[in-house]
CSV table of C-alpha atoms in Angstrom, one decimal:
chain,number,residue,atom,x,y,z
A,553,ASP,CA,-9.1,54.7,44.4
A,554,GLY,CA,-5.3,54.3,43.2
A,555,THR,CA,-5.6,50.2,42.9
A,556,SER,CA,-3.2,48.9,40.4
A,557,LEU,CA,-4.6,46.0,37.9
A,558,GLY,CA,-1.6,43.6,39.6
A,559,SER,CA,-3.2,44.1,42.6
A,560,VAL,CA,-7.1,43.1,41.4
A,561,ARG,CA,-5.3,40.8,39.9
A,562,ARG,CA,-3.8,39.1,42.7
A,563,ARG,CA,-7.2,40.3,44.9
A,564,ARG,CA,-8.7,37.4,42.1
A,565,GLU,CA,-6.0,34.7,42.1
A,566,ARG,CA,-7.2,32.0,44.2
A,567,ARG,CA,-5.5,28.3,44.4
A,568,LEU,CA,-7.0,26.3,41.7
A,569,HIS,CA,-9.0,23.1,43.3
A,570,PRO,CA,-7.7,20.2,42.4
A,571,HIS,CA,-10.5,18.8,39.3
A,572,GLU,CA,-9.9,22.1,38.2
A,573,GLU,CA,-6.3,21.7,38.1
A,574,GLU,CA,-6.6,18.7,36.1
A,575,LYS,CA,-8.4,20.2,33.3
A,576,VAL,CA,-5.6,23.4,32.7
A,577,MET,CA,-3.7,20.3,32.7
A,578,GLU,CA,-5.7,18.6,30.3
A,579,MET,CA,-5.9,21.7,27.6
A,580,MET,CA,-2.1,22.7,28.1
A,581,VAL,CA,-1.3,18.9,26.8
A,582,THR,CA,0.0,18.7,23.2
A,583,ARG,CA,1.5,14.8,23.0
A,584,ILE,CA,0.7,11.6,24.5
A,585,GLN,CA,3.5,9.1,23.4
A,586,LEU,CA,2.8,5.4,25.7
A,587,SER,CA,3.8,3.3,22.5
A,588,GLU,CA,4.9,0.0,24.1
A,589,SER,CA,4.0,0.7,27.4
A,590,ASN,CA,2.2,-2.7,28.7
A,591,LEU,CA,-1.1,-0.3,28.7
A,592,GLN,CA,-4.2,-2.2,29.2
A,593,GLY,CA,-8.1,-1.8,29.1
A,594,SER,CA,-10.6,0.4,26.9
A,595,MET,CA,-9.5,3.9,25.9
A,596,PRO,CA,-11.0,6.0,27.8
A,597,ASN,CA,-14.0,9.0,26.9
A,598,GLU,CA,-12.7,11.4,28.5
A,599,ILE,CA,-10.0,11.4,26.4
A,600,SER,CA,-12.1,14.1,24.6
A,601,GLY,CA,-10.8,16.4,27.4
A,602,PHE,CA,-7.7,16.9,25.6
A,603,MET,CA,-8.9,19.3,23.6
A,604,HIS,CA,-5.1,21.2,22.6
A,605,LEU,CA,-3.7,17.3,21.6
A,606,GLN,CA,-2.1,17.7,18.2
A,607,GLU,CA,-0.4,13.5,19.1
A,608,LEU,CA,-1.6,10.9,20.3
A,609,GLU,CA,0.4,7.6,20.4
A,610,VAL,CA,-0.3,4.2,22.4
A,611,SER,CA,1.2,1.5,19.5
A,612,LYS,CA,2.2,-1.4,20.6
A,613,ASN,CA,0.0,-2.3,23.8
A,614,ASP,CA,-2.7,-4.1,25.3
A,615,LEU,CA,-5.8,-2.0,24.6
A,616,THR,CA,-9.6,-3.8,23.8
A,617,GLY,CA,-13.0,-2.6,23.5
A,618,ARG,CA,-14.2,0.2,20.9
A,619,LEU,CA,-12.7,3.4,19.9
A,620,PRO,CA,-14.6,6.1,22.4
A,621,SER,CA,-17.1,8.4,21.0
A,622,GLY,CA,-14.3,10.6,23.0
A,623,LEU,CA,-11.9,10.5,20.7
A,624,TYR,CA,-13.9,11.9,17.4
A,625,ASN,CA,-14.0,15.6,19.4
A,626,LEU,CA,-10.2,15.5,19.3
A,627,THR,CA,-10.8,18.5,16.3
A,628,ASN,CA,-7.1,19.5,16.5
A,629,LEU,CA,-5.8,15.8,16.3
A,630,GLN,CA,-2.9,15.3,13.6
A,631,LYS,CA,-1.3,12.2,14.3
A,632,LEU,CA,-3.3,9.0,15.5
A,633,TYR,CA,-1.4,6.2,16.0
A,634,LEU,CA,-3.0,2.9,18.1
A,635,ASP,CA,-1.8,-0.1,15.9
A,636,ASP,CA,-0.9,-2.9,17.6
A,637,ASN,CA,-3.4,-3.5,20.3
A,638,THR,CA,-6.7,-5.6,19.9
A,639,LEU,CA,-9.0,-2.8,19.4
A,640,ARG,CA,-12.5,-3.5,18.1
A,641,GLY,CA,-15.5,-2.2,16.5
A,642,SER,CA,-16.4,0.5,13.8
A,643,ILE,CA,-14.9,3.5,13.0
A,644,SER,CA,-18.3,5.9,14.0
A,645,GLU,CA,-19.2,8.7,11.1
A,646,ASP,CA,-17.9,11.1,13.4
A,647,PHE,CA,-14.3,10.4,11.5
A,648,GLY,CA,-15.3,12.9,9.6
A,649,ASN,CA,-15.2,15.7,12.4
A,650,MET,CA,-11.2,14.9,13.1
A,651,ASN,CA,-10.8,17.0,9.9
A,652,ALA,CA,-7.2,17.8,11.3
A,653,LEU,CA,-5.9,14.2,10.8
A,654,GLU,CA,-2.8,14.2,8.8
A,655,ASP,CA,-1.4,10.6,9.9
A,656,VAL,CA,-3.6,7.5,11.3
A,657,PHE,CA,-2.3,4.1,11.3
A,658,LEU,CA,-5.5,2.3,12.6
A,659,PHE,CA,-3.7,-2.1,11.7
A,660,GLY,CA,-2.8,-4.6,13.9
A,661,ASN,CA,-6.4,-4.1,15.5
A,662,GLU,CA,-9.7,-6.4,15.1
A,663,LEU,CA,-12.1,-3.2,14.2
A,664,GLY,CA,-14.8,-4.4,11.4
A,665,GLY,CA,-17.0,-2.7,9.8
A,666,PRO,CA,-17.4,-0.3,6.4
A,667,LEU,CA,-15.1,2.0,5.7
A,668,PRO,CA,-16.9,5.5,7.1
A,669,LYS,CA,-18.4,7.2,4.5
A,670,SER,CA,-17.0,10.8,6.2
A,671,MET,CA,-14.0,10.2,5.5
A,672,GLY,CA,-13.8,12.4,2.3
A,673,ASN,CA,-14.0,15.0,4.7
A,674,LEU,CA,-10.2,14.8,6.5
A,675,LYS,CA,-8.9,17.2,3.7
A,676,LYS,CA,-5.4,17.1,5.2
A,677,LEU,CA,-5.1,13.6,5.4
A,678,ARG,CA,-2.3,12.3,4.2
A,679,ARG,CA,-1.3,7.9,5.7
A,680,PHE,CA,-4.1,6.0,6.4
A,681,TRP,CA,-2.9,3.3,7.0
A,682,ALA,CA,-5.6,0.5,7.9
A,683,SER,CA,-4.2,-2.8,7.4
A,684,ASP,CA,-4.8,-6.5,8.6
A,685,MET,CA,-8.2,-5.7,9.9
A,686,PHE,CA,-11.2,-7.4,9.4
A,687,LEU,CA,-12.8,-4.3,7.5
A,688,SER,CA,-15.4,-5.0,4.9
A,689,GLY,CA,-18.0,-3.4,2.9
A,690,SER,CA,-17.4,-1.4,-0.6
A,691,LEU,CA,-14.7,1.3,-0.6
A,692,PRO,CA,-16.9,5.0,-0.1
A,693,THR,CA,-17.0,7.3,-3.2
A,694,GLU,CA,-16.2,9.9,-0.8
A,695,ILE,CA,-12.6,7.9,-0.4
A,696,GLY,CA,-12.0,10.3,-3.5
A,697,GLY,CA,-12.1,13.5,-1.3
A,698,LEU,CA,-8.7,13.0,0.1
A,699,GLU,CA,-6.9,15.0,-1.8
A,700,SER,CA,-3.5,15.2,0.5
A,701,LEU,CA,-3.6,11.3,1.2
A,702,LYS,CA,0.0,9.7,-0.2
A,703,GLY,CA,-0.4,7.0,1.5
A,704,LEU,CA,-3.4,4.0,1.1
A,705,TYR,CA,-3.0,0.8,3.2
A,706,LEU,CA,-5.8,-1.5,3.5
A,707,GLN,CA,-4.6,-4.3,2.3
A,708,ASN,CA,-5.2,-7.8,4.4
A,709,ASN,CA,-9.0,-7.0,5.3
A,710,GLN,CA,-12.8,-8.0,3.7
A,711,LEU,CA,-13.5,-5.1,1.5
A,712,VAL,CA,-15.4,-6.5,-1.5
A,713,SER,CA,-15.6,-3.4,-3.7
A,714,ASN,CA,-14.8,-2.3,-7.2
A,715,LEU,CA,-12.4,0.5,-7.5
A,716,PRO,CA,-14.4,3.4,-7.6
A,717,SER,CA,-13.6,6.5,-10.5
A,718,THR,CA,-13.4,9.0,-7.8
A,719,MET,CA,-10.3,7.5,-6.5
A,720,GLY,CA,-8.3,9.7,-9.6
A,721,ASN,CA,-9.1,12.4,-7.6
A,722,LEU,CA,-6.2,11.4,-5.2
A,723,VAL,CA,-3.6,13.4,-7.1
A,724,GLU,CA,-0.8,13.1,-4.2
A,725,LEU,CA,-1.5,9.4,-4.4
A,726,ARG,CA,1.9,7.3,-4.1
A,727,ASP,CA,1.9,4.2,-2.2
A,728,LEU,CA,-1.3,2.2,-2.8
A,729,ARG,CA,-2.0,-1.2,-0.8
A,730,MET,CA,-5.0,-3.1,-1.5
A,731,PHE,CA,-4.3,-6.5,-1.7
A,732,GLY,CA,-5.9,-9.3,0.5
A,733,ASN,CA,-9.3,-8.1,-0.1
A,734,VAL,CA,-11.7,-8.5,-3.0
A,735,ILE,CA,-11.1,-5.9,-5.6
A,736,THR,CA,-12.9,-6.6,-8.7
A,737,GLY,CA,-13.5,-5.1,-12.0
A,738,ASP,CA,-11.3,-2.8,-14.0
A,739,ILE,CA,-9.4,-0.2,-12.6
A,740,PRO,CA,-11.2,3.0,-13.2
A,741,ALA,CA,-10.0,5.1,-16.7
A,742,SER,CA,-9.1,7.6,-14.1
A,743,PHE,CA,-6.7,6.1,-12.4
A,744,ARG,CA,-4.5,8.2,-15.5
A,745,TYR,CA,-4.4,11.1,-12.9
A,746,LEU,CA,-2.2,9.0,-10.5
A,747,VAL,CA,1.0,10.3,-11.5
A,748,ASN,CA,2.9,9.9,-8.4
A,749,LEU,CA,2.4,6.8,-7.7
A,750,GLU,CA,5.0,5.1,-6.9
A,751,VAL,CA,3.5,1.6,-5.7
A,752,VAL,CA,1.1,-0.6,-6.2
A,753,TYR,CA,0.0,-3.7,-4.9
A,754,MET,CA,-3.3,-5.2,-5.9
A,755,ASP,CA,-2.1,-9.4,-5.7
A,756,SER,CA,-4.9,-11.4,-4.7
A,757,CYS,CA,-8.0,-9.0,-5.3
A,758,GLU,CA,-10.0,-10.4,-8.4
A,759,LEU,CA,-9.3,-8.1,-10.7
A,760,ARG,CA,-10.1,-8.2,-13.8
A,761,GLY,CA,-10.1,-6.8,-17.6
A,762,GLY,CA,-7.3,-5.1,-18.7
A,763,LEU,CA,-4.7,-3.4,-18.7
A,764,THR,CA,-4.1,0.2,-20.7
A,765,ASN,CA,-1.4,2.2,-22.0
A,766,ASP,CA,-3.2,5.0,-21.2
A,767,VAL,CA,-3.0,4.2,-17.8
A,768,ILE,CA,-0.1,3.3,-16.9
A,769,ARG,CA,1.6,5.9,-18.9
A,770,LYS,CA,0.8,8.4,-17.0
A,771,TRP,CA,2.7,6.5,-14.0
A,772,ARG,CA,5.8,7.7,-14.6
A,773,LYS,CA,7.2,7.4,-10.7
A,774,LEU,CA,6.0,3.9,-10.7
A,775,SER,CA,9.2,1.6,-8.8
A,776,ASP,CA,7.1,-1.3,-7.4
A,777,PHE,CA,4.1,-3.2,-9.4
A,778,GLN,CA,2.5,-6.4,-8.6
A,779,ALA,CA,-1.1,-7.2,-8.6
A,780,PHE,CA,-0.4,-11.1,-9.5
A,781,GLY,CA,-2.6,-14.1,-8.4
A,782,ASN,CA,-5.9,-11.2,-10.7
A,783,ASN,CA,-8.1,-12.5,-13.6
A,784,ILE,CA,-6.4,-9.9,-15.7
A,785,GLN,CA,-7.2,-10.2,-19.5
A,786,GLY,CA,-5.2,-9.1,-22.8
A,787,GLU,CA,-1.4,-7.7,-23.0
A,788,ILE,CA,1.1,-6.2,-21.7
A,789,PRO,CA,1.0,-2.4,-21.9
A,790,THR,CA,4.0,-2.0,-23.7
A,791,ALA,CA,4.5,1.3,-21.7
A,792,LEU,CA,5.5,-0.4,-18.6
A,793,GLY,CA,8.7,-0.7,-21.1
A,794,GLU,CA,8.7,3.4,-21.2
A,795,LEU,CA,8.9,3.6,-17.2
A,796,GLU,CA,11.9,4.3,-16.2
A,797,ASN,CA,11.8,4.3,-12.6
A,798,LEU,CA,10.2,0.6,-12.5
A,799,LYS,CA,12.5,-1.8,-10.6
A,800,VAL,CA,9.3,-4.5,-10.1
A,801,ILE,CA,6.5,-5.9,-12.3
A,802,ASN,CA,4.8,-9.0,-10.9
A,803,LEU,CA,2.1,-10.3,-13.0
A,804,ALA,CA,1.8,-14.0,-12.5
A,805,GLU,CA,-1.0,-16.0,-12.3
A,806,ASN,CA,-3.0,-13.7,-14.6
A,807,ASN,CA,-4.9,-14.1,-18.0
A,808,LEU,CA,-2.3,-12.6,-20.3
A,809,VAL,CA,-1.0,-13.8,-23.9
A,810,GLY,CA,0.0,-12.3,-26.8
A,811,THR,CA,4.2,-11.5,-26.5
A,812,ILE,CA,6.4,-9.6,-23.9
A,813,PRO,CA,7.0,-5.9,-24.8
A,814,SER,CA,10.3,-5.6,-26.1
A,815,SER,CA,11.5,-2.8,-24.2
A,816,ILE,CA,10.3,-4.1,-20.7
A,817,GLY,CA,13.9,-4.0,-18.9
A,818,GLN,CA,15.4,-1.3,-21.0
A,819,SER,CA,15.4,1.3,-18.6
A,820,GLY,CA,18.7,-0.5,-16.9
A,821,ASN,CA,16.5,-0.5,-13.6
A,822,LEU,CA,14.6,-3.2,-13.1
A,823,LEU,CA,15.2,-5.9,-10.5
A,824,SER,CA,12.7,-8.5,-10.4
A,825,LEU,CA,10.4,-9.5,-13.2
A,826,VAL,CA,7.7,-12.5,-12.5
A,827,LEU,CA,5.4,-13.5,-15.4
A,828,ARG,CA,4.5,-17.0,-14.5
A,829,ASN,CA,1.3,-18.7,-14.9
A,830,ASN,CA,0.0,-16.9,-17.7
A,831,ARG,CA,-0.3,-17.9,-21.4
A,832,LEU,CA,2.0,-15.6,-23.3
A,833,THR,CA,3.7,-16.3,-26.5
A,834,GLY,CA,6.8,-14.9,-28.3
A,835,SER,CA,10.7,-14.8,-26.8
A,836,ILE,CA,11.6,-13.5,-24.4
A,837,PRO,CA,12.3,-9.5,-24.5
A,838,PRO,CA,15.6,-7.7,-25.3
A,839,GLY,CA,15.0,-4.5,-23.2
A,840,LEU,CA,16.4,-7.5,-20.3
A,841,ALA,CA,19.7,-7.1,-21.9
A,842,SER,CA,20.0,-3.4,-20.2
A,843,SER,CA,19.0,-4.6,-17.3
A,844,THR,CA,21.9,-5.8,-15.7
A,845,ASP,CA,21.5,-5.4,-12.2
A,846,ILE,CA,18.7,-8.0,-12.3
A,847,LEU,CA,17.7,-10.2,-9.1
A,848,HIS,CA,14.8,-12.6,-10.1
A,849,ILE,CA,13.6,-13.4,-13.4
A,850,ASN,CA,9.9,-16.1,-13.4
A,851,LEU,CA,9.0,-16.7,-17.0
A,852,SER,CA,7.8,-19.9,-16.2
A,853,GLU,CA,4.3,-22.0,-17.2
A,854,ASN,CA,3.1,-20.0,-19.8
A,855,ASP,CA,2.6,-22.6,-21.6
A,856,PRO,CA,-0.2,-24.6,-18.5
A,857,ASP,CA,-1.9,-26.5,-21.9
A,858,LYS,CA,1.0,-27.8,-23.1
A,859,ASP,CA,-0.5,-27.1,-26.5
A,860,ALA,CA,2.3,-25.4,-28.1
A,861,THR,CA,-1.2,-22.8,-28.1
A,862,SER,CA,0.8,-20.6,-25.9
A,863,GLY,CA,4.5,-20.5,-24.0
A,864,ILE,CA,7.8,-18.6,-24.5
A,865,ASP,CA,9.3,-19.4,-27.6
A,866,GLY,CA,12.7,-19.4,-29.0
A,867,GLN,CA,16.4,-19.3,-27.5
A,868,ILE,CA,17.6,-18.8,-24.2
A,869,PRO,CA,19.4,-15.4,-24.7
A,870,ASP,CA,23.4,-15.4,-23.9
A,871,PHE,CA,23.1,-11.4,-22.3
A,872,PHE,CA,21.9,-13.9,-19.0
A,873,GLY,CA,24.9,-14.2,-18.7
A,874,SER,CA,26.2,-10.7,-17.9
A,875,PHE,CA,23.9,-11.1,-14.7
A,876,THR,CA,26.4,-11.4,-12.6
A,877,LYS,CA,23.4,-10.4,-9.5
A,878,LEU,CA,21.0,-13.0,-10.3
A,879,LYS,CA,19.3,-15.3,-7.9
A,880,TRP,CA,16.7,-17.1,-9.6
A,881,LEU,CA,16.4,-18.0,-13.2
A,882,LYS,CA,12.8,-19.7,-14.2
A,883,LEU,CA,11.7,-20.5,-17.2
A,884,HIS,CA,10.1,-23.9,-17.6
A,885,GLY,CA,6.8,-24.7,-19.0
A,886,ASN,CA,7.2,-22.8,-22.4
A,887,ARG,CA,8.4,-23.9,-26.2
A,888,LEU,CA,12.4,-22.3,-25.2
A,889,GLN,CA,14.9,-24.4,-27.8
A,890,GLY,CA,18.2,-24.1,-28.1
A,891,GLU,CA,21.3,-24.8,-26.5
A,892,ILE,CA,21.7,-23.7,-22.8
A,893,PRO,CA,24.0,-20.7,-23.4
A,894,ALA,CA,27.5,-21.6,-21.8
A,895,SER,CA,27.6,-17.6,-21.1
A,896,LEU,CA,25.0,-18.8,-17.8
A,897,SER,CA,28.6,-20.2,-15.7
A,898,ASP,CA,29.2,-16.2,-15.8
A,899,ALA,CA,25.6,-15.8,-13.8
A,900,THR,CA,27.6,-16.3,-10.3
A,901,SER,CA,25.1,-16.4,-8.1
A,902,LEU,CA,22.2,-18.0,-9.3
A,903,GLY,CA,20.6,-19.8,-6.0
A,904,GLU,CA,18.2,-21.5,-8.4
A,905,LEU,CA,18.1,-22.4,-12.3
A,906,ARG,CA,15.0,-24.4,-13.5
A,907,LEU,CA,14.7,-24.6,-17.5
A,908,CYS,CA,12.9,-27.2,-18.2
A,909,HIS,CA,10.9,-30.1,-16.5
A,910,GLU,CA,11.8,-33.2,-14.9
A,911,GLN,CA,14.8,-32.7,-17.0
A,912,LYS,CA,13.7,-33.0,-20.2
A,913,CYS,CA,14.6,-30.0,-22.4
A,914,ARG,CA,14.0,-29.1,-25.8
């Protein structure tokens, strides 16, 4: 009849009802950024209507209540930033439905309960930051399914768990922070596959067993290793001295024995060495001489029983005088002998120097 497609389209056009307009707008929204906006109250379940949402950022507000069930229907969401609110409740097993997630920041809320097993479905997840809350229970073995994970931040929760051997599958992991939980048992042998690790914070976790060369040697990119306040036993692995990128070692307050590997510090990159309150013996490692930019050395209290069965001995090395950036040097509570080297006067940045107890030096 000569009717054009355009005229048919015009005949079918009509004004949208306000409710329909709202639905269309929801479908179009891909990003909500409302951090530090003084938001209050609970998150609405209607958030599920934003089906194409890719980024939800509502950090640093005063949001309360539980995570709405509708949140877990946002299967296109890539970035979820809910940190620094007062959200309560637990993380649902439906969390695993959000399989486009890349970044999840939940820290600084009051969320509790166990980590959902379904989180192992999140194959694209890169950073999971859920620290400083009330998470409890054990680490699910399914956590090994997070094949893209680069950062796992679970510090300062109430987790009671071992380290699942499946975590050895997290081959992209660079930053692991678990301190302030109860993480019992040994570091699994499977951790040798975590070849991209750069930062490990496992302090005050009740870790037991020893540190093995087979695992440590594979952490070639490691720069910061802190596992103080545990029950780690045995000797310090010599492999620590082979890690050229290592800048910080803190293994204080464990049950380490034997000598400090002579190669510690020989890379020249070490900035902090803290091994206090163990039962170490032998002399101060000569490899330290290469780390001329070192800031902190604390080898104190390695003779805790004062019975000469342990404690670092020998002389205070003359090369300490070349550490012009050294801020504190603590060697008290050992069995060091000989004279204090005159070269220490060249360490002009020293703010704290402790070589003995109550001015009684041997």
